[in-house]
Coordinates of C-alpha atoms and ligand atoms in Angstrom, one line a residue:
X1 CA 25.8 12.5 68.8
X2 CA 26.6 8.7 69.3
X3 CA 30.2 8.6 68.7
X4 CA 31.1 11.2 71.1
X5 CA 28.8 10.2 73.7
X6 CA 30.6 6.6 73.5
X7 CA 33.7 8.2 73.7
X8 CA 32.5 10.5 76.7
X9 CA 31.8 7.3 78.2
X10 CA 35.2 5.4 77.6
X11 CA 37.0 8.7 78.5
X12 CA 35.6 8.2 81.9
X13 CA 35.8 4.8 82.3
X14 CA 39.6 5.3 81.7
X15 CA 39.4 8.4 84.2
X16 CA 38.3 6.0 87.1
X17 CA 40.6 4.9 89.3
X18 CA 39.4 1.7 90.7
X19 CA 40.4 2.0 94.8
X20 CA 40.3 -1.5 95.7
X21 CA 41.1 -0.9 99.5
X22 CA 38.2 -2.1 101.4
X23 CA 36.2 -3.0 98.6
X24 CA 35.2 0.7 97.4
X25 CA 35.1 2.6 94.5
X26 CA 36.5 5.8 93.6
X27 CA 36.0 7.9 90.7
X28 CA 37.9 10.8 90.5
X29 CA 36.6 13.1 87.9
X30 CA 32.9 12.9 88.7
X31 CA 31.4 14.9 90.7
X32 CA 28.3 13.2 93.1
X33 CA 25.4 15.4 93.1
X34 CA 24.1 13.9 96.1
X35 CA 20.9 11.7 96.2
X36 CA 18.9 13.4 98.9
X37 CA 15.4 14.9 97.7
X38 CA 15.2 17.5 100.2
X39 CA 17.1 20.0 97.8
X40 CA 17.5 21.3 94.2
X41 CA 20.8 19.5 92.8
X42 CA 21.0 22.3 91.0
X43 CA 21.1 25.6 93.2
X44 CA 20.8 23.7 96.9
X45 CA 17.9 25.4 97.3
X46 CA 15.4 23.9 100.2
X47 CA 12.2 22.0 98.5
X48 CA 9.5 24.2 97.0
X49 CA 6.9 24.9 94.5
X50 CA 8.2 24.3 90.9
X51 CA 10.6 21.5 91.9
X52 CA 11.0 18.6 89.2
X53 CA 11.8 15.3 89.5
X54 CA 14.8 15.8 87.3
X55 CA 14.7 13.8 83.8
X56 CA 16.7 11.4 82.1
X57 CA 18.1 13.7 79.4
X58 CA 18.8 16.9 82.0
X59 CA 20.7 14.4 84.0
X60 CA 22.5 13.5 80.7
X61 CA 23.5 17.0 80.0
X62 CA 24.8 17.6 83.6
X63 CA 26.9 14.9 83.2
X64 CA 28.4 15.1 80.2
X65 CA 28.8 18.8 79.9
X66 CA 29.7 19.3 83.7
X67 CA 31.0 16.0 84.9
X68 CA 28.7 15.8 87.5
X69 CA 26.4 12.2 88.0
X70 CA 22.9 13.0 89.7
X71 CA 21.4 9.6 90.4
X72 CA 17.7 8.8 89.3
X73 CA 15.0 10.3 91.5
X74 CA 16.8 13.8 92.5
X75 CA 14.9 17.0 92.1
X76 CA 15.9 20.3 90.9
X77 CA 14.1 23.6 90.1
X78 CA 11.9 23.9 86.4
X79 CA 13.4 27.0 85.9
X80 CA 17.1 25.7 85.0
X81 CA 16.0 23.3 82.7
X82 CA 14.1 24.5 79.1
X83 CA 10.9 22.8 78.2
X84 CA 11.1 20.8 81.5
X85 CA 13.3 18.6 79.5
X86 CA 16.9 19.3 78.3
X87 CA 19.2 21.4 81.1
X88 CA 20.0 24.9 80.4
X89 CA 23.3 25.2 79.1
X90 CA 24.1 28.5 81.1
X91 CA 22.8 26.7 84.0
X92 CA 25.1 27.9 87.5
X93 CA 25.9 25.6 89.7
X94 CA 25.9 26.0 93.2
X95 CA 29.6 23.8 94.1
X96 CA 29.2 24.3 98.3
X97 CA 28.8 21.0 99.7
X98 CA 29.5 18.5 97.4
X99 CA 31.1 15.2 97.9
X100 CA 33.3 13.4 95.1
X101 CA 31.4 10.5 93.8
X102 CA 33.6 8.2 95.1
X103 CA 34.2 8.6 98.8
X104 CA 31.3 5.6 99.2
X105 CA 30.0 3.1 96.9
X106 CA 29.2 0.0 97.8
X107 CA 28.9 -2.8 95.4
X108 CA 25.0 -2.5 95.2
X109 CA 25.6 1.1 94.5
X110 CA 27.9 0.6 92.3
X111 CA 25.5 -1.8 90.5
X112 CA 22.9 1.1 90.4
X113 CA 25.4 3.6 89.0
X114 CA 26.1 1.7 86.0
X115 CA 22.4 0.4 85.6
X116 CA 21.5 4.1 85.3
X117 CA 24.2 5.1 83.5
X118 CA 23.4 2.2 80.9
X119 CA 19.8 4.0 80.6
X120 CA 21.5 7.9 80.1
X121 CA 23.5 6.4 77.5
X122 CA 20.8 4.3 75.5
X123 CA 18.9 7.6 75.8
X124 CA 21.6 9.1 74.2
X125 CA 22.2 6.7 71.5
X126 CA 18.4 6.8 70.4
X127 CA 17.8 10.3 70.7
X128 CA 17.7 12.8 67.4
X129 CA 21.2 13.5 66.2
X130 CA 19.7 16.9 65.1
X131 CA 17.2 17.7 68.3
X132 CA 15.4 21.2 68.2
X133 CA 15.0 20.7 71.6
X134 CA 18.9 20.6 72.2
X135 CA 19.4 24.1 73.9
X136 CA 22.9 24.5 72.3
X137 CA 21.3 24.8 69.2
X138 CA 22.1 28.1 68.6
X139 CA 20.3 31.2 65.9
X140 CA 22.6 30.1 63.0
X141 CA 21.9 26.6 63.7
X142 CA 18.0 27.5 63.0
X143 CA 19.1 29.9 60.1
X144 CA 20.9 27.2 58.6
X145 CA 18.2 24.1 58.7
X146 CA 15.0 26.1 58.7
X147 CA 15.5 29.5 57.4
X148 CA 14.4 31.4 60.7
X149 CA 15.9 32.5 63.5
X150 CA 15.3 30.9 66.6
X151 CA 13.0 33.5 67.9
X152 CA 10.5 33.2 65.2
X153 CA 11.0 29.6 65.0
X154 CA 9.6 29.5 68.6
X155 CA 6.8 31.8 67.6
X156 CA 5.8 30.2 65.1
X157 CA 5.9 26.6 67.0
X158 CA 4.1 28.8 70.1
X159 CA 0.8 29.7 67.2
X160 CA 0.7 25.9 65.8
X161 CA 1.9 23.6 68.9
X162 CA -1.7 23.5 70.6
X163 CA -3.0 21.9 67.5
X164 CA 0.1 19.6 66.6
X165 CA -1.2 16.3 67.6
X166 CA 2.2 14.3 69.1
X167 CA 3.0 11.6 71.6
X168 CA 5.6 15.1 72.8
X169 CA 6.8 18.1 72.9
X170 CA 9.7 17.0 71.6
X171 CA 7.9 15.5 68.2
X172 CA 6.0 18.4 67.6
X173 CA 8.8 20.7 67.5
X174 CA 11.3 18.2 65.4
X175 CA 7.8 18.0 63.1
X176 CA 8.0 21.8 62.3
X177 CA 11.8 21.5 62.2
X178 CA 11.6 18.6 59.6
X179 CA 8.5 20.8 57.8
X180 CA 11.1 23.8 57.4
X181 CA 14.7 21.9 56.7
X182 CA 12.6 20.0 53.8
X183 CA 11.6 23.3 52.5
X184 CA 15.4 24.5 52.9
X185 CA 17.5 21.7 51.7
X186 CA 15.0 19.2 49.7
X187 CA 16.8 16.7 51.5
X188 CA 14.6 13.3 50.8
X189 CA 12.0 12.4 53.6
X190 CA 14.7 9.1 54.1
X191 CA 17.3 11.6 54.9
X192 CA 15.3 13.7 57.0
X193 CA 14.3 10.6 58.7
X194 CA 17.8 9.2 59.7
X195 CA 18.7 13.2 60.7
X196 CA 16.4 12.9 63.6
X197 CA 16.9 9.4 64.2
X198 CA 12.9 8.3 63.6
X199 CA 13.1 4.1 64.9
X200 CA 12.6 1.6 62.3
X201 CA 13.9 0.5 58.6
X202 CA 14.1 3.0 55.9
X203 CA 10.9 3.1 54.5
X204 CA 9.4 3.3 58.1
X205 CA 11.6 6.5 58.9
X206 CA 10.6 7.5 55.0
X207 CA 6.7 7.4 55.7
X208 CA 6.9 9.3 59.2
X209 CA 8.8 12.2 58.3
X210 CA 6.7 12.8 55.3
X211 CA 3.5 12.0 57.8
X212 CA 5.1 14.9 59.9
X213 CA 5.9 17.0 57.1
X214 CA 1.8 16.7 56.1
X215 CA 0.4 17.6 59.3
X216 CA 2.4 20.5 59.9
X217 CA 1.5 21.6 56.1
X218 CA -1.9 21.4 57.4
X219 CA -1.6 23.2 60.7
X220 CA 0.6 26.1 59.1
X221 CA -2.3 26.8 56.3
X222 CA -5.0 26.9 58.9
X223 CA -3.9 28.1 61.9
X224 CA -0.7 30.6 60.8
X225 CA -0.9 31.6 57.0
X226 CA -4.6 33.6 57.6
X227 CA -2.9 35.6 59.9
X228 CA -0.3 37.1 57.6
X229 CA -2.0 36.3 54.2
X230 CA -5.2 37.1 52.7
X231 CA -7.7 40.4 52.6
X232 CA -9.4 39.2 55.7
X233 CA -5.7 39.6 57.9
X234 CA -5.8 43.3 57.4
X235 CA -8.4 46.1 58.2
X236 CA -8.7 48.6 55.2
X237 CA -7.9 51.2 58.0
X238 CA -4.4 49.1 58.2
X239 CA -4.2 48.9 54.4
X240 CA -4.2 52.3 54.2
X241 CA -1.4 52.8 56.6
X242 CA 0.9 51.1 54.0
X243 CA 0.0 53.8 51.4
X244 CA 3.2 55.8 50.3
X245 CA 3.5 59.7 50.0
X246 CA 3.8 59.4 46.1
X247 CA 1.0 56.7 46.1
X248 CA -1.7 59.5 48.1
X249 CA -0.1 62.0 45.3
X250 CA -1.5 60.1 42.4
X251 CA -4.3 58.2 43.9
X252 CA -5.6 59.7 46.9
X253 CA -5.9 58.0 50.4
X254 CA -7.6 54.9 49.5
X255 CA -7.2 51.3 49.7
X256 CA -4.5 50.8 46.7
X257 CA -3.3 47.6 45.5
X258 CA -1.1 46.4 42.5
X259 CA -1.5 43.5 40.9
X260 CA 1.3 41.4 39.9
X261 CA 1.6 38.0 38.6
X262 CA 4.6 35.8 39.2
X263 CA 5.6 32.8 38.9
X264 CA 8.3 29.6 40.9
X265 CA 9.8 27.2 38.3
X266 CA 9.4 23.6 39.1
X267 CA 10.7 20.2 38.0
X268 CA 9.5 18.2 35.1
X269 CA 6.3 15.9 36.8
X270 CA 5.9 12.3 35.9
X271 CA 2.1 12.9 35.0
X272 CA 2.1 13.9 31.2
X273 CA -1.2 16.1 31.8
X274 CA 0.6 18.0 34.4
X275 CA 3.5 18.6 32.6
X276 CA 1.7 20.2 29.5
X277 CA -0.1 22.2 32.1
X278 CA 2.8 23.9 33.4
X279 CA 4.9 24.6 30.8
X280 CA 5.0 28.2 30.2
X281 CA 5.9 28.8 26.2
X282 CA 7.2 32.1 27.2
X283 CA 9.8 31.0 29.5
X284 CA 10.2 27.9 27.8
X285 CA 10.2 25.9 31.4
X286 CA 7.5 24.4 33.7
X287 CA 6.3 26.6 36.5
X288 CA 3.4 27.3 38.4
X289 CA 2.1 30.7 38.9
X290 CA 0.4 33.1 41.6
X291 CA -1.0 36.3 42.0
X292 CA 0.2 38.5 44.2
X293 CA -1.9 41.8 45.9
X294 CA 0.7 43.8 47.1
X295 CA 0.0 47.1 48.7
X296 CA 1.9 50.2 47.7
X297 CA 5.2 50.5 50.1
X298 CA 5.4 46.1 49.4
X299 CA 3.2 44.7 52.3
X300 CA 2.5 41.8 50.6
X301 CA -1.8 41.9 51.3
X302 CA -2.2 38.2 49.5
X303 CA -0.7 35.7 47.3
X304 CA -3.6 33.5 45.4
X305 CA -2.5 30.5 43.5
X306 CA -1.2 28.1 42.5
X307 CA -2.4 28.5 38.8
X308 CA -1.1 26.5 35.8
X309 CA 1.7 27.8 33.8
X310 CA -0.2 28.1 31.0
X311 CA -2.6 30.7 32.4
X312 CA -1.9 34.3 31.8
X313 CA -2.3 37.1 34.4
X314 CA -5.4 38.4 33.0
X315 CA -7.4 35.0 32.8
X316 CA -6.1 34.2 36.7
X317 CA -6.9 37.7 37.7
X318 CA -10.9 36.8 36.0
X319 CA -10.7 33.5 38.1
X320 CA -10.0 35.4 40.9
X321 CA -12.7 38.2 40.8
X322 CA -15.3 35.7 39.4
X323 CA -14.6 33.6 42.6
X324 CA -13.4 35.9 45.4
X325 CA -16.5 37.1 47.0
X326 CA -14.2 38.5 50.2
X327 CA -12.1 40.6 47.8
X328 CA -15.6 42.2 46.3
X329 CA -16.8 42.9 49.7
X330 CA -13.6 44.0 51.1
X331 CA -13.1 46.6 48.2
X332 CA -14.8 50.0 48.3
X333 CA -15.8 52.6 45.5
X334 CA -12.4 54.4 45.0
X335 CA -10.2 51.9 45.7
X336 CA -7.5 51.8 42.9
X337 CA -6.4 48.5 41.3
X338 CA -2.5 48.7 39.3
X339 CA -2.6 46.4 36.7
X340 CA -0.2 46.2 33.5
X341 CA -1.4 46.0 30.0
X342 CA -1.9 42.1 30.5
X343 CA -5.1 42.8 32.3
X344 CA -6.7 44.9 29.6
X345 CA -9.4 41.8 29.3
X346 CA -10.5 41.8 32.8
X347 CA -11.2 45.9 33.5
X348 CA -14.8 44.9 33.7
X349 CA -14.4 43.5 36.5
X350 CA -12.0 45.7 38.5
X351 CA -14.7 48.5 37.3
X352 CA -17.6 46.0 39.3
X353 CA -15.2 45.8 42.0
X354 CA -15.2 50.0 42.4
Ligands
ZN401 ZN1 17.3 25.2 91.7

């Protein structure tokens, strides 16, 4: 972002033909959007409700993409902007009645123009190199960086953004992006801080990226995960809809849950105790375990964990049935639990459950 916008400015300077006759300056290639406050600078409609003073970043988009300069204070409809911040990429600009910027620029107007351009440039230099408010980021960019499409990302953001405390909309959106970038790419927090151009030295950057990650994590656990995981997110009726004709034939049309242990490999910890507790003698690697509760058609009802890699499926299931009151209450007599032979020690608890 930084090098390209610098070039942009230099190009414009080269294309600027200073006409010295009668002390006025002519910019041939930049269109002056007009400074009047009575019309929208984009569509030239008369001022009406929903019009706002055009933010700096949108004026910068207008200048870079459309070579059109709009001075500080011009107004536009908020419908041309994304999140009241950036210019929508496909916005159509009404070209009627525009003057070339050059036609009249006195020396005092020139000073205002340069000051304003410098502040636009400052905005460009200090903005994130990767900005999830940037409307030019497409689905593929979102998938590559976060693992989600733009629509999925927006949906998640809408749910958790009211609970994320931050100074600006841009910060909360980028914080959610940082969280998924960390999980998707495993870049260090220092690297992520640099990608998002977080101000400060590299230690400040690392800390602020890590803090953002942590607050998003807490927010997702509290506000997002319960909507999609855990026995409380489905009614028994909904769970029965996930039965297949095969499971109905064999186990009847009750709730049928398949229990199976799964695991995630992890790196070695610097703590000896954690290393011992996560080492699986069976797989000869360090791992953490989760217990998955699956409905017959593959719908994931719940994932419980994490558990130490040294625990076996039965001790994990025992642990869960001992402590999980919600699951006990949710299950009814006649429900089927499908398990493999690793569970034979906890068969009693399953019988208690129904
Ligand atoms: Zn408009």
